[in-house]
């Protein structure tokens, strides 16, 4: 009986039967690179040979043996050397090392606690609570900074404030206007189709006015700013932590909350209501154009009717929402930015968490606003 | 801007008393005592994870010790309001391991940053001072407009040194000043620190594990092991102390070779 194959470089296994005893001859390179090609075939052949009790293993013809090849044999042999083994000393050393590794005591796997899942839930809930406390602490610091600036107005971080207003506000104007305009058109178009059926075309002004000014404007801007500026703020603070720049500021006696967090929060508090106003105007223009085309409502009539059907209180609500959402986005962004550990994974996790959290919190706050202001501004 | 010191000259610049630091349940430092006199160049050595950087971060006020206290220029680092804390921080300069230059500012603005923070100097004076610091660290005026990302490792360290020196500090704290530099750059940076130290009369505390830096720069060595300072003294005194860490660190073949250069 003759099985197996002989390649010059590959791992070779040949078995010959003489007088009832089997001689298995191993040849070629039993290395990671070579064994890998025919792993399953070799494993099957070795297993078949192990069925026989009287096999003599001749390993002297092996050209190269590394730990991957040795492990293949070792496992086929049932993690011990076979009785009849011919092997060179340099290869025997490899098997000695495998035996030594097996002899080392294993680390017992941590026993799963019966309430591990509940415990994890608790840990997460406490983590959420910790986040909330940290954001609250940051807010407190900002308020203290504000008091401090009232006493020492010269320490106002004017450059940082200006830069943030420009980056988060002025540069966001095109995109907020575009999005607002398009949403205005879409909303107006879809509403017009429905209103036509009831002959209630005039109410397009009420729907657009109330919907855009009170709800959609502030929310739209908040989502855009959270994605645009919130993520940028988190990433900026995160990188400053990674490069020790925040530590460098600290050792110079610069208060990091005053220099890094305050300008961002103040900038968004100033800029957000203005962006809300800007987006509302863009959305109403979009809606107005669509209404004129679809329902023949003239621009003059639209502009004239708007203040009559939408009380001005709605605008104030929108502006207050803008301030609150802006402060929230900046605080959440800075909170996650300051939590970044000096590695890239942490930076990406915290940037994602910053955007997701700020949008979620903004929508929650919007719901709170809806409840608190339910009796205001509705005709 | 160096504030005149009212304290007597024999007052230690840095005094660490009964300092202990705990991270979680693990005490990194315990009962640590260290006094550094004016004008010394002290190298802080110790094995990896022995708390060298932790100790340095407590001397420069980035970390509040769990127990005990650190006095710099005879005053505690914390308490007494923002203005007092800031005043004391302006009397020492810190060089971070990676430089920690503000990546959004160019070289000039990085060095000018602490000067502008004072709110007392006009831009013309600041410009002259920045150029002076640049020449002190052997950089050219044309380097002033480069951004930190455009600098080589050695230049980053020089700019960071210039920034650390911009407020004319009395104490300079260096974290691994030669880490990441090739031997040639490392030697010239060490020469620069030593000559500036002598010229400006600085007290220098540096953390290092590079024996060449240590041998070339320090007048005293503080050995940190087993959570406290096990030996503090001149190189000769340290060499005569029998301690496992000192034996391994200084009496190795590599150590003897580095120290042989100074004699």
PDB file of N, CA and C in Angstrom, chain A residues 128-213:
ATOM      1  N   UNK A 128     -24.482  56.312  32.131  1.00  0.00           N
ATOM      2  CA  UNK A 128     -25.327  57.376  31.590  1.00  0.00           C
ATOM      3  C   UNK A 128     -25.487  58.496  32.616  1.00  0.00           C
ATOM      4  N   UNK A 129     -25.691  58.096  33.855  1.00  0.00           N
ATOM      5  CA  UNK A 129     -25.845  59.044  34.953  1.00  0.00           C
ATOM      6  C   UNK A 129     -24.573  59.874  35.097  1.00  0.00           C
ATOM      7  N   UNK A 130     -23.410  59.220  35.019  1.00  0.00           N
ATOM      8  CA  UNK A 130     -22.107  59.874  35.125  1.00  0.00           C
ATOM      9  C   UNK A 130     -21.952  60.937  34.025  1.00  0.00           C
ATOM     10  N   UNK A 131     -22.364  60.528  32.790  1.00  0.00           N
ATOM     11  CA  UNK A 131     -22.303  61.474  31.676  1.00  0.00           C
ATOM     12  C   UNK A 131     -23.124  62.714  31.995  1.00  0.00           C
ATOM     13  N   UNK A 132     -24.337  62.478  32.480  1.00  0.00           N
ATOM     14  CA  UNK A 132     -25.228  63.600  32.769  1.00  0.00           C
ATOM     15  C   UNK A 132     -24.596  64.516  33.812  1.00  0.00           C
ATOM     16  N   UNK A 133     -24.008  63.907  34.858  1.00  0.00           N
ATOM     17  CA  UNK A 133     -23.371  64.719  35.905  1.00  0.00           C
ATOM     18  C   UNK A 133     -22.204  65.521  35.336  1.00  0.00           C
ATOM     19  N   UNK A 134     -21.401  64.868  34.468  1.00  0.00           N
ATOM     20  CA  UNK A 134     -20.245  65.563  33.896  1.00  0.00           C
ATOM     21  C   UNK A 134     -20.678  66.756  33.048  1.00  0.00           C
ATOM     22  N   UNK A 135     -21.738  66.558  32.238  1.00  0.00           N
ATOM     23  CA  UNK A 135     -22.209  67.662  31.410  1.00  0.00           C
ATOM     24  C   UNK A 135     -22.712  68.796  32.304  1.00  0.00           C
ATOM     25  N   UNK A 136     -23.394  68.413  33.387  1.00  0.00           N
ATOM     26  CA  UNK A 136     -23.903  69.423  34.323  1.00  0.00           C
ATOM     27  C   UNK A 136     -22.733  70.191  34.943  1.00  0.00           C
ATOM     28  N   UNK A 137     -21.663  69.456  35.294  1.00  0.00           N
ATOM     29  CA  UNK A 137     -20.488  70.095  35.882  1.00  0.00           C
ATOM     30  C   UNK A 137     -19.863  71.076  34.884  1.00  0.00           C
ATOM     31  N   UNK A 138     -19.821  70.634  33.619  1.00  0.00           N
ATOM     32  CA  UNK A 138     -19.257  71.494  32.577  1.00  0.00           C
ATOM     33  C   UNK A 138     -20.088  72.770  32.448  1.00  0.00           C
ATOM     34  N   UNK A 139     -21.416  72.617  32.500  1.00  0.00           N
ATOM     35  CA  UNK A 139     -22.309  73.773  32.423  1.00  0.00           C
ATOM     36  C   UNK A 139     -22.031  74.719  33.588  1.00  0.00           C
ATOM     37  N   UNK A 140     -21.840  74.116  34.787  1.00  0.00           N
ATOM     38  CA  UNK A 140     -21.524  74.940  35.953  1.00  0.00           C
ATOM     39  C   UNK A 140     -20.246  75.725  35.762  1.00  0.00           C
ATOM     40  N   UNK A 141     -19.231  75.050  35.207  1.00  0.00           N
ATOM     41  CA  UNK A 141     -17.959  75.728  34.955  1.00  0.00           C
ATOM     42  C   UNK A 141     -18.124  76.897  34.007  1.00  0.00           C
ATOM     43  N   UNK A 142     -18.970  76.682  32.961  1.00  0.00           N
ATOM     44  CA  UNK A 142     -19.181  77.743  31.981  1.00  0.00           C
ATOM     45  C   UNK A 142     -19.835  78.948  32.656  1.00  0.00           C
ATOM     46  N   UNK A 143     -20.791  78.662  33.539  1.00  0.00           N
ATOM     47  CA  UNK A 143     -21.454  79.770  34.240  1.00  0.00           C
ATOM     48  C   UNK A 143     -20.453  80.498  35.132  1.00  0.00           C
ATOM     49  N   UNK A 144     -19.573  79.723  35.812  1.00  0.00           N
ATOM     50  CA  UNK A 144     -18.535  80.358  36.630  1.00  0.00           C
ATOM     51  C   UNK A 144     -17.600  81.197  35.760  1.00  0.00           C
ATOM     52  N   UNK A 145     -17.271  80.670  34.584  1.00  0.00           N
ATOM     53  CA  UNK A 145     -16.429  81.429  33.653  1.00  0.00           C
ATOM     54  C   UNK A 145     -17.091  82.747  33.281  1.00  0.00           C
ATOM     55  N   UNK A 146     -18.410  82.677  33.092  1.00  0.00           N
ATOM     56  CA  UNK A 146     -19.150  83.874  32.714  1.00  0.00           C
ATOM     57  C   UNK A 146     -19.045  84.925  33.823  1.00  0.00           C
ATOM     58  N   UNK A 147     -19.217  84.473  35.077  1.00  0.00           N
ATOM     59  CA  UNK A 147     -19.071  85.390  36.215  1.00  0.00           C
ATOM     60  C   UNK A 147     -17.659  85.967  36.260  1.00  0.00           C
ATOM     61  N   UNK A 148     -16.688  85.066  36.039  1.00  0.00           N
ATOM     62  CA  UNK A 148     -15.288  85.473  36.074  1.00  0.00           C
ATOM     63  C   UNK A 148     -15.017  86.546  35.014  1.00  0.00           C
ATOM     64  N   UNK A 149     -15.616  86.344  33.821  1.00  0.00           N
ATOM     65  CA  UNK A 149     -15.409  87.305  32.740  1.00  0.00           C
ATOM     66  C   UNK A 149     -16.060  88.646  33.058  1.00  0.00           C
ATOM     67  N   UNK A 150     -17.145  88.609  33.823  1.00  0.00           N
ATOM     68  CA  UNK A 150     -17.765  89.873  34.228  1.00  0.00           C
ATOM     69  C   UNK A 150     -16.802  90.659  35.122  1.00  0.00           C
ATOM     70  N   UNK A 151     -16.046  89.931  35.956  1.00  0.00           N
ATOM     71  CA  UNK A 151     -15.093  90.610  36.843  1.00  0.00           C
ATOM     72  C   UNK A 151     -13.833  91.014  36.095  1.00  0.00           C
ATOM     73  N   UNK A 152     -13.359  90.140  35.209  1.00  0.00           N
ATOM     74  CA  UNK A 152     -12.127  90.433  34.469  1.00  0.00           C
ATOM     75  C   UNK A 152     -12.392  90.377  32.972  1.00  0.00           C
ATOM     76  N   UNK A 153     -13.089  91.406  32.433  1.00  0.00           N
ATOM     77  CA  UNK A 153     -13.464  91.352  31.014  1.00  0.00           C
ATOM     78  C   UNK A 153     -12.255  91.266  30.081  1.00  0.00           C
ATOM     79  N   UNK A 154     -11.068  91.623  30.580  1.00  0.00           N
ATOM     80  CA  UNK A 154      -9.886  91.607  29.723  1.00  0.00           C
ATOM     81  C   UNK A 154      -9.498  90.181  29.334  1.00  0.00           C
ATOM     82  N   UNK A 155      -9.932  89.216  30.148  1.00  0.00           N
ATOM     83  CA  UNK A 155      -9.553  87.828  29.888  1.00  0.00           C
ATOM     84  C   UNK A 155     -10.474  87.145  28.884  1.00  0.00           C
ATOM     85  N   UNK A 156     -11.378  87.910  28.322  1.00  0.00           N
ATOM     86  CA  UNK A 156     -12.312  87.375  27.329  1.00  0.00           C
ATOM     87  C   UNK A 156     -11.542  86.712  26.192  1.00  0.00           C
ATOM     88  N   UNK A 157     -11.821  85.446  25.919  1.00  0.00           N
ATOM     89  CA  UNK A 157     -11.116  84.801  24.794  1.00  0.00           C
ATOM     90  C   UNK A 157     -11.723  85.240  23.463  1.00  0.00           C
ATOM     91  N   UNK A 158     -11.483  86.491  23.097  1.00  0.00           N
ATOM     92  CA  UNK A 158     -12.188  87.084  21.966  1.00  0.00           C
ATOM     93  C   UNK A 158     -11.838  86.422  20.641  1.00  0.00           C
ATOM     94  N   UNK A 159     -10.562  86.096  20.473  1.00  0.00           N
ATOM     95  CA  UNK A 159     -10.147  85.484  19.207  1.00  0.00           C
ATOM     96  C   UNK A 159     -10.831  84.136  18.996  1.00  0.00           C
ATOM     97  N   UNK A 160     -10.825  83.317  20.060  1.00  0.00           N
ATOM     98  CA  UNK A 160     -11.445  81.999  19.952  1.00  0.00           C
ATOM     99  C   UNK A 160     -12.940  82.138  19.703  1.00  0.00           C
ATOM    100  N   UNK A 161     -13.554  83.097  20.405  1.00  0.00           N
ATOM    101  CA  UNK A 161     -14.983  83.318  20.241  1.00  0.00           C
ATOM    102  C   UNK A 161     -15.302  83.713  18.802  1.00  0.00           C
ATOM    103  N   UNK A 162     -14.516  84.644  18.295  1.00  0.00           N
ATOM    104  CA  UNK A 162     -14.721  85.096  16.915  1.00  0.00           C
ATOM    105  C   UNK A 162     -14.543  83.963  15.923  1.00  0.00           C
ATOM    106  N   UNK A 163     -13.473  83.177  16.144  1.00  0.00           N
ATOM    107  CA  UNK A 163     -13.207  82.056  15.229  1.00  0.00           C
ATOM    108  C   UNK A 163     -14.351  81.064  15.244  1.00  0.00           C
ATOM    109  N   UNK A 164     -14.877  80.787  16.430  1.00  0.00           N
ATOM    110  CA  UNK A 164     -15.974  79.818  16.527  1.00  0.00           C
ATOM    111  C   UNK A 164     -17.249  80.352  15.902  1.00  0.00           C
ATOM    112  N   UNK A 165     -17.526  81.649  16.099  1.00  0.00           N
ATOM    113  CA  UNK A 165     -18.725  82.222  15.479  1.00  0.00           C
ATOM    114  C   UNK A 165     -18.620  82.113  13.966  1.00  0.00           C
ATOM    115  N   UNK A 166     -17.417  82.374  13.462  1.00  0.00           N
ATOM    116  CA  UNK A 166     -17.239  82.297  12.012  1.00  0.00           C
ATOM    117  C   UNK A 166     -17.396  80.868  11.510  1.00  0.00           C
ATOM    118  N   UNK A 167     -16.722  79.930  12.204  1.00  0.00           N
ATOM    119  CA  UNK A 167     -16.722  78.544  11.732  1.00  0.00           C
ATOM    120  C   UNK A 167     -18.099  77.901  11.859  1.00  0.00           C
ATOM    121  N   UNK A 168     -18.732  78.092  13.043  1.00  0.00           N
ATOM    122  CA  UNK A 168     -19.994  77.400  13.285  1.00  0.00           C
ATOM    123  C   UNK A 168     -21.172  78.173  12.704  1.00  0.00           C
ATOM    124  N   UNK A 169     -21.009  79.478  12.530  1.00  0.00           N
ATOM    125  CA  UNK A 169     -22.140  80.292  12.106  1.00  0.00           C
ATOM    126  C   UNK A 169     -22.077  80.687  10.644  1.00  0.00           C
ATOM    127  N   UNK A 170     -21.111  81.555  10.332  1.00  0.00           N
ATOM    128  CA  UNK A 170     -21.066  82.117   8.986  1.00  0.00           C
ATOM    129  C   UNK A 170     -20.891  81.014   7.944  1.00  0.00           C
ATOM    130  N   UNK A 171     -19.992  80.064   8.244  1.00  0.00           N
ATOM    131  CA  UNK A 171     -19.728  79.019   7.248  1.00  0.00           C
ATOM    132  C   UNK A 171     -20.891  78.036   7.122  1.00  0.00           C
ATOM    133  N   UNK A 172     -21.785  78.033   8.106  1.00  0.00           N
ATOM    134  CA  UNK A 172     -22.926  77.114   8.020  1.00  0.00           C
ATOM    135  C   UNK A 172     -24.089  77.722   7.248  1.00  0.00           C
ATOM    136  N   UNK A 173     -23.971  78.995   6.891  1.00  0.00           N
ATOM    137  CA  UNK A 173     -25.117  79.667   6.260  1.00  0.00           C
ATOM    138  C   UNK A 173     -25.538  79.050   4.929  1.00  0.00           C
ATOM    139  N   UNK A 174     -24.617  78.752   4.013  1.00  0.00           N
ATOM    140  CA  UNK A 174     -25.078  78.180   2.737  1.00  0.00           C
ATOM    141  C   UNK A 174     -25.822  76.862   2.922  1.00  0.00           C
ATOM    142  N   UNK A 175     -25.263  75.965   3.715  1.00  0.00           N
ATOM    143  CA  UNK A 175     -25.882  74.642   3.800  1.00  0.00           C
ATOM    144  C   UNK A 175     -27.228  74.705   4.512  1.00  0.00           C
ATOM    145  N   UNK A 176     -27.337  75.528   5.551  1.00  0.00           N
ATOM    146  CA  UNK A 176     -28.634  75.614   6.242  1.00  0.00           C
ATOM    147  C   UNK A 176     -29.674  76.253   5.332  1.00  0.00           C
ATOM    148  N   UNK A 177     -29.257  77.253   4.560  1.00  0.00           N
ATOM    149  CA  UNK A 177     -30.204  77.903   3.650  1.00  0.00           C
ATOM    150  C   UNK A 177     -30.688  76.908   2.600  1.00  0.00           C
ATOM    151  N   UNK A 178     -29.763  76.143   2.037  1.00  0.00           N
ATOM    152  CA  UNK A 178     -30.122  75.182   1.000  1.00  0.00           C
ATOM    153  C   UNK A 178     -31.099  74.135   1.541  1.00  0.00           C
ATOM    154  N   UNK A 179     -30.731  73.558   2.679  1.00  0.00           N
ATOM    155  CA  UNK A 179     -31.588  72.518   3.257  1.00  0.00           C
ATOM    156  C   UNK A 179     -32.951  73.095   3.619  1.00  0.00           C
ATOM    157  N   UNK A 180     -32.946  74.276   4.231  1.00  0.00           N
ATOM    158  CA  UNK A 180     -34.213  74.917   4.606  1.00  0.00           C
ATOM    159  C   UNK A 180     -35.083  75.174   3.394  1.00  0.00           C
ATOM    160  N   UNK A 181     -34.491  75.710   2.345  1.00  0.00           N
ATOM    161  CA  UNK A 181     -35.219  76.030   1.117  1.00  0.00           C
ATOM    162  C   UNK A 181     -35.871  74.778   0.535  1.00  0.00           C
ATOM    163  N   UNK A 182     -35.088  73.702   0.444  1.00  0.00           N
ATOM    164  CA  UNK A 182     -35.610  72.466  -0.150  1.00  0.00           C
ATOM    165  C   UNK A 182     -36.716  71.852   0.711  1.00  0.00           C
ATOM    166  N   UNK A 183     -36.511  71.846   2.023  1.00  0.00           N
ATOM    167  CA  UNK A 183     -37.541  71.305   2.916  1.00  0.00           C
ATOM    168  C   UNK A 183     -38.818  72.128   2.770  1.00  0.00           C
ATOM    169  N   UNK A 184     -38.660  73.449   2.645  1.00  0.00           N
ATOM    170  CA  UNK A 184     -39.822  74.334   2.464  1.00  0.00           C
ATOM    171  C   UNK A 184     -40.604  73.947   1.223  1.00  0.00           C
ATOM    172  N   UNK A 185     -39.883  73.722   0.125  1.00  0.00           N
ATOM    173  CA  UNK A 185     -40.537  73.347  -1.137  1.00  0.00           C
ATOM    174  C   UNK A 185     -41.282  72.018  -0.977  1.00  0.00           C
ATOM    175  N   UNK A 186     -40.572  71.029  -0.410  1.00  0.00           N
ATOM    176  CA  UNK A 186     -41.158  69.691  -0.288  1.00  0.00           C
ATOM    177  C   UNK A 186     -42.411  69.724   0.587  1.00  0.00           C
ATOM    178  N   UNK A 187     -42.298  70.405   1.732  1.00  0.00           N
ATOM    179  CA  UNK A 187     -43.405  70.471   2.670  1.00  0.00           C
ATOM    180  C   UNK A 187     -44.619  71.136   2.023  1.00  0.00           C
ATOM    181  N   UNK A 188     -44.330  72.232   1.334  1.00  0.00           N
ATOM    182  CA  UNK A 188     -45.408  72.992   0.701  1.00  0.00           C
ATOM    183  C   UNK A 188     -46.067  72.168  -0.398  1.00  0.00           C
ATOM    184  N   UNK A 189     -45.239  71.478  -1.190  1.00  0.00           N
ATOM    185  CA  UNK A 189     -45.761  70.675  -2.295  1.00  0.00           C
ATOM    186  C   UNK A 189     -46.669  69.558  -1.786  1.00  0.00           C
ATOM    187  N   UNK A 190     -46.168  68.823  -0.773  1.00  0.00           N
ATOM    188  CA  UNK A 190     -46.947  67.698  -0.252  1.00  0.00           C
ATOM    189  C   UNK A 190     -48.235  68.164   0.405  1.00  0.00           C
ATOM    190  N   UNK A 191     -48.150  69.265   1.153  1.00  0.00           N
ATOM    191  CA  UNK A 191     -49.361  69.778   1.817  1.00  0.00           C
ATOM    192  C   UNK A 191     -50.369  70.267   0.789  1.00  0.00           C
ATOM    193  N   UNK A 192     -49.862  70.894  -0.255  1.00  0.00           N
ATOM    194  CA  UNK A 192     -50.761  71.453  -1.260  1.00  0.00           C
ATOM    195  C   UNK A 192     -51.606  70.372  -1.896  1.00  0.00           C
ATOM    196  N   UNK A 193     -50.995  69.209  -2.164  1.00  0.00           N
ATOM    197  CA  UNK A 193     -51.740  68.104  -2.779  1.00  0.00           C
ATOM    198  C   UNK A 193     -52.935  67.720  -1.919  1.00  0.00           C
ATOM    199  N   UNK A 194     -52.726  67.664  -0.599  1.00  0.00           N
ATOM    200  CA  UNK A 194     -53.810  67.274   0.300  1.00  0.00           C
ATOM    201  C   UNK A 194     -54.847  68.381   0.414  1.00  0.00           C
ATOM    202  N   UNK A 195     -54.347  69.619   0.578  1.00  0.00           N
ATOM    203  CA  UNK A 195     -55.271  70.734   0.838  1.00  0.00           C
ATOM    204  C   UNK A 195     -56.202  70.970  -0.343  1.00  0.00           C
ATOM    205  N   UNK A 196     -55.681  70.729  -1.539  1.00  0.00           N
ATOM    206  CA  UNK A 196     -56.489  70.943  -2.750  1.00  0.00           C
ATOM    207  C   UNK A 196     -57.777  70.117  -2.702  1.00  0.00           C
ATOM    208  N   UNK A 197     -57.632  68.892  -2.185  1.00  0.00           N
ATOM    209  CA  UNK A 197     -58.793  67.994  -2.166  1.00  0.00           C
ATOM    210  C   UNK A 197     -59.931  68.542  -1.318  1.00  0.00           C
ATOM    211  N   UNK A 198     -59.559  69.310  -0.293  1.00  0.00           N
ATOM    212  CA  UNK A 198     -60.587  69.870   0.585  1.00  0.00           C
ATOM    213  C   UNK A 198     -60.921  71.312   0.247  1.00  0.00           C
ATOM    214  N   UNK A 199     -60.286  71.834  -0.766  1.00  0.00           N
ATOM    215  CA  UNK A 199     -60.495  73.233  -1.101  1.00  0.00           C
ATOM    216  C   UNK A 199     -60.014  74.177  -0.035  1.00  0.00           C
ATOM    217  N   UNK A 200     -59.014  73.723   0.734  1.00  0.00           N
ATOM    218  CA  UNK A 200     -58.537  74.531   1.859  1.00  0.00           C
ATOM    219  C   UNK A 200     -57.159  75.097   1.557  1.00  0.00           C
ATOM    220  N   UNK A 201     -56.952  75.570   0.302  1.00  0.00           N
ATOM    221  CA  UNK A 201     -55.636  76.008  -0.136  1.00  0.00           C
ATOM    222  C   UNK A 201     -55.015  77.068   0.750  1.00  0.00           C
ATOM    223  N   UNK A 202     -55.837  77.950   1.298  1.00  0.00           N
ATOM    224  CA  UNK A 202     -55.302  79.083   2.056  1.00  0.00           C
ATOM    225  C   UNK A 202     -54.528  78.605   3.294  1.00  0.00           C
ATOM    226  N   UNK A 203     -54.932  77.442   3.798  1.00  0.00           N
ATOM    227  CA  UNK A 203     -54.306  76.978   5.037  1.00  0.00           C
ATOM    228  C   UNK A 203     -52.847  76.561   4.867  1.00  0.00           C
ATOM    229  N   UNK A 204     -52.377  76.540   3.613  1.00  0.00           N
ATOM    230  CA  UNK A 204     -50.967  76.250   3.383  1.00  0.00           C
ATOM    231  C   UNK A 204     -50.091  77.218   4.173  1.00  0.00           C
ATOM    232  N   UNK A 205     -50.567  78.460   4.311  1.00  0.00           N
ATOM    233  CA  UNK A 205     -49.778  79.475   5.024  1.00  0.00           C
ATOM    234  C   UNK A 205     -49.703  79.132   6.505  1.00  0.00           C
ATOM    235  N   UNK A 206     -50.816  78.702   7.082  1.00  0.00           N
ATOM    236  CA  UNK A 206     -50.814  78.308   8.496  1.00  0.00           C
ATOM    237  C   UNK A 206     -49.876  77.129   8.728  1.00  0.00           C
ATOM    238  N   UNK A 207     -50.020  76.119   7.873  1.00  0.00           N
ATOM    239  CA  UNK A 207     -49.232  74.903   8.056  1.00  0.00           C
ATOM    240  C   UNK A 207     -47.744  75.213   7.953  1.00  0.00           C
ATOM    241  N   UNK A 208     -47.382  75.909   6.876  1.00  0.00           N
ATOM    242  CA  UNK A 208     -45.974  76.237   6.679  1.00  0.00           C
ATOM    243  C   UNK A 208     -45.461  77.120   7.804  1.00  0.00           C
ATOM    244  N   UNK A 209     -46.203  78.148   8.113  1.00  0.00           N
ATOM    245  CA  UNK A 209     -45.759  79.119   9.125  1.00  0.00           C
ATOM    246  C   UNK A 209     -45.525  78.448  10.455  1.00  0.00           C
ATOM    247  N   UNK A 210     -46.551  77.739  10.906  1.00  0.00           N
ATOM    248  CA  UNK A 210     -46.447  77.113  12.228  1.00  0.00           C
ATOM    249  C   UNK A 210     -45.382  76.013  12.231  1.00  0.00           C
ATOM    250  N   UNK A 211     -45.471  75.155  11.215  1.00  0.00           N
ATOM    251  CA  UNK A 211     -44.567  74.001  11.175  1.00  0.00           C
ATOM    252  C   UNK A 211     -43.112  74.407  11.054  1.00  0.00           C
ATOM    253  N   UNK A 212     -42.849  75.310  10.126  1.00  0.00           N
ATOM    254  CA  UNK A 212     -41.452  75.681   9.880  1.00  0.00           C
ATOM    255  C   UNK A 212     -40.900  76.516  11.020  1.00  0.00           C
ATOM    256  N   UNK A 213     -41.656  77.519  11.441  1.00  0.00           N
ATOM    257  CA  UNK A 213     -41.119  78.438  12.437  1.00  0.00           C
ATOM    258  C   UNK A 213     -40.971  77.762  13.785  1.00  0.00           C
TER     259      UNK A 213
END
